[in-house]
Amino acid sequence: MNRNIPSISKLNNLFLDKELKPSELFEQVYENASFTESILHAHLELFHDEGLENSKKSDERFLKGESLGKLDGIPIAIKDNINVYGYKTTCSSKMLSNYVSPYDATVIGMLKETGSTFTGKTNLDEFAMGSSTENSAYGPTKNPWNPDYVPGGSSGGSAAVVSAGSAVASLGSDTGGSIRQPASFCGVVGFKPTYGTVSRFGLIAFASSLDQIGPITNTVDDARIIFDNIQGYDPKDATSIKPQYTEPKNKKLKIGIIKELMQEGVSEDSQNEVNKVTQLLENSGHEVLETSLPLTEMALSVYYLIAPAECSANLSRFDGVRFGLREPASGSYEMMNKTRAVGFGEEVKKRILLGTYALSAGYFDEYYGRALKVRSKIISDFQKAFDDFDFLISPTTPSPAFKFGEKTENPLEMYLSDLCTIPANLAGLPAISIPTGLSDNNMPLSIQLMGKPCSDYSLLDLAESIEDMVSFNHLPKITKGDNES
Ligand code: GLN
């Protein structure tokens, strides 16, 4: 497999065979973090003491032959927009710099049941709005493959820690690509499950109809193990579903290449990865054909109306009264104005303004209403495509990771990084990014697979067979020991 850290199944075997203790693994991962964090700034907070204590409990369980399963003793990092009881959830915003979570997100409660340990909270673009982690109020995260490059976003911290080996796996959130795009930039696996299969309870909302928690891992099997342990119906999340997972009818799969994501605007590098994988799929007996989903070209515009509209409503709760920051002032309106002016960064303010405008009386029908209509059409286009195809394939991103500052001056360029990932969020589809190769400047390249709703496990199976075929086994530059150079 592709990393300096073995897969979760292998680690579990090492624990069972008493060749490694969970607390030794935790210390090893923590040591990796102490080497890499000063360069990468991927964790916002490390939970050393509690993590070590928990991993020692895992030691005991393995000693007594009472282990809780594959995740027992596995160190996992958590994106800092997911609530962990007793720790800060800052969303990389000044607004929540002192907010300590009074409860666990459902996924955190579920992971605690598995005996896994948490390494800490990871950096993100403020409130998950961005594609490079440059929007964090606490400074950017660097890409372990080359610190001059961004790790992607918004889950840049969660992707970087896995890539650098300072966590075995991590949780991210994906509203328009924030798990898959940074996973692609950092050469790891990123999986966005079907909307509703993983509870959003305890995830600080950005755009509720699009947000989805999912794993970032070294291998597809690791992603499957984590997904398996965090999925399921949750009555605390009104959009949670009782998933009935589907299997493709035939062993021989029919896979569609999305034409609109293999055109101008998508680099040759990125297109070549899809062609390479397509060839491998054909060699192993699957059928791969080009297909057209014309409305995917409108997905970006639709997303940048719907996501800001929902964010403007969701973020209205940060008013200086209920959560986080409060700026002193003589009256409540002044207090609210000052608090929001100081607490939110530029990008978040821009999105709130866009969203408020799109929802305002007189413009609602023209912008938000129309965006919803096109969204429905995009969903039915995908439904039609899945009548013909078992899965769809595309690049994950239009290009490999870019340098710091390269796209900050031009928001449209930045927004284009999510060209290939946004359609799956609009349609609620499961989608996964798998690293498949390197660009000329040694930065990771990936392909993305999408499936119909609730095809999550079969999507993971296909992803795993591709992972085996391409055997991507390169290591990033910044890992333990070689970061002094
Ligand atoms: N980059 C996209 C945005 O800024 C997606 C973010 C996300 O998925 N959280 O909105």
GROMACS .gro file of N, CA, C and O and ligand atoms in nm, residues 79 128-131 153-154 173-179 206 303-304 307 351 415 418, ligand 1:
model
   94
   79LYS      N    1  -1.163   1.660   1.160
   79LYS     CA    2  -1.171   1.796   1.106
   79LYS      C    3  -1.235   1.888   1.211
   79LYS      O    4  -1.332   1.848   1.277
  128ALA      N    5  -1.537   2.566   0.641
  128ALA     CA    6  -1.530   2.472   0.527
  128ALA      C    7  -1.553   2.541   0.392
  128ALA      O    8  -1.594   2.478   0.296
  129MET      N    9  -1.526   2.672   0.387
  129MET     CA   10  -1.546   2.745   0.262
  129MET      C   11  -1.412   2.775   0.198
  129MET      O   12  -1.342   2.868   0.238
  130GLY      N   13  -1.377   2.693   0.099
  130GLY     CA   14  -1.252   2.716   0.030
  130GLY      C   15  -1.200   2.588  -0.032
  130GLY      O   16  -1.256   2.480  -0.012
  131SER      N   17  -1.092   2.601  -0.108
  131SER     CA   18  -1.037   2.488  -0.181
  131SER      C   19  -0.886   2.475  -0.160
  131SER      O   20  -0.819   2.406  -0.236
  153GLY      N   21  -0.862   2.191  -0.017
  153GLY     CA   22  -0.950   2.233   0.091
  153GLY      C   23  -1.093   2.193   0.062
  153GLY      O   24  -1.122   2.145  -0.047
  154SER      N   25  -1.180   2.205   0.155
  154SER     CA   26  -1.149   2.266   0.283
  154SER      C   27  -1.085   2.172   0.384
  154SER      O   28  -1.024   2.218   0.480
  173SER      N   29  -1.522   1.678   0.587
  173SER     CA   30  -1.660   1.702   0.544
  173SER      C   31  -1.654   1.753   0.401
  173SER      O   32  -1.558   1.817   0.361
  174ASP      N   33  -1.757   1.720   0.325
  174ASP     CA   34  -1.756   1.747   0.181
  174ASP      C   35  -1.889   1.810   0.142
  174ASP      O   36  -1.993   1.746   0.148
  175THR      N   37  -1.885   1.937   0.103
  175THR     CA   38  -2.004   2.011   0.063
  175THR      C   39  -2.005   2.028  -0.089
  175THR      O   40  -2.110   2.027  -0.153
  176GLY      N   41  -1.882   2.043  -0.143
  176GLY     CA   42  -1.870   2.057  -0.288
  176GLY      C   43  -1.742   1.989  -0.336
  176GLY      O   44  -1.701   2.009  -0.450
  177GLY      N   45  -1.678   1.915  -0.247
  177GLY     CA   46  -1.555   1.846  -0.288
  177GLY      C   47  -1.449   1.843  -0.180
  177GLY      O   48  -1.338   1.793  -0.202
  178SER      N   49  -1.482   1.893  -0.063
  178SER     CA   50  -1.380   1.916   0.040
  178SER      C   51  -1.317   1.793   0.102
  178SER      O   52  -1.222   1.805   0.178
  179ILE      N   53  -1.368   1.673   0.071
  179ILE     CA   54  -1.294   1.552   0.110
  179ILE      C   55  -1.210   1.508  -0.009
  179ILE      O   56  -1.090   1.481   0.003
  206PHE      N   57  -2.256   2.406   0.703
  206PHE     CA   58  -2.220   2.507   0.602
  206PHE      C   59  -2.341   2.517   0.508
  206PHE      O   60  -2.415   2.615   0.512
  303TYR      N   61  -2.422   2.551  -0.768
  303TYR     CA   62  -2.363   2.535  -0.635
  303TYR      C   63  -2.339   2.671  -0.571
  303TYR      O   64  -2.367   2.691  -0.452
  304TYR      N   65  -2.284   2.767  -0.648
  304TYR     CA   66  -2.250   2.896  -0.589
  304TYR      C   67  -2.372   2.987  -0.569
  304TYR      O   68  -2.358   3.102  -0.530
  307ALA      N   69  -2.520   2.690  -0.219
  307ALA     CA   70  -2.434   2.681  -0.099
  307ALA      C   71  -2.429   2.814  -0.023
  307ALA      O   72  -2.452   2.816   0.098
  351ARG      N   73  -1.955   3.494   0.104
  351ARG     CA   74  -2.060   3.393   0.081
  351ARG      C   75  -2.192   3.437   0.147
  351ARG      O   76  -2.299   3.415   0.091
  415TYR      N   77  -1.274   2.868  -0.744
  415TYR     CA   78  -1.400   2.792  -0.743
  415TYR      C   79  -1.397   2.679  -0.846
  415TYR      O   80  -1.460   2.575  -0.828
  418ASP      N   81  -1.334   2.287  -0.797
  418ASP     CA   82  -1.436   2.189  -0.758
  418ASP      C   83  -1.528   2.150  -0.874
  418ASP      O   84  -1.632   2.089  -0.853
  486GLN     N1   85  -1.447   2.446  -0.227
  486GLN     C1   86  -1.590   2.444  -0.216
  486GLN     C2   87  -1.637   2.569  -0.148
  486GLN     O1   88  -1.556   2.651  -0.114
  486GLN     C3   89  -1.634   2.321  -0.141
  486GLN     C4   90  -1.616   2.330   0.005
  486GLN     C5   91  -1.660   2.208   0.077
  486GLN     O2   92  -1.682   2.103   0.019
  486GLN     N2   93  -1.674   2.225   0.208
  486GLN     O3   94  -1.754   2.589  -0.128
   0.00000   0.00000   0.00000
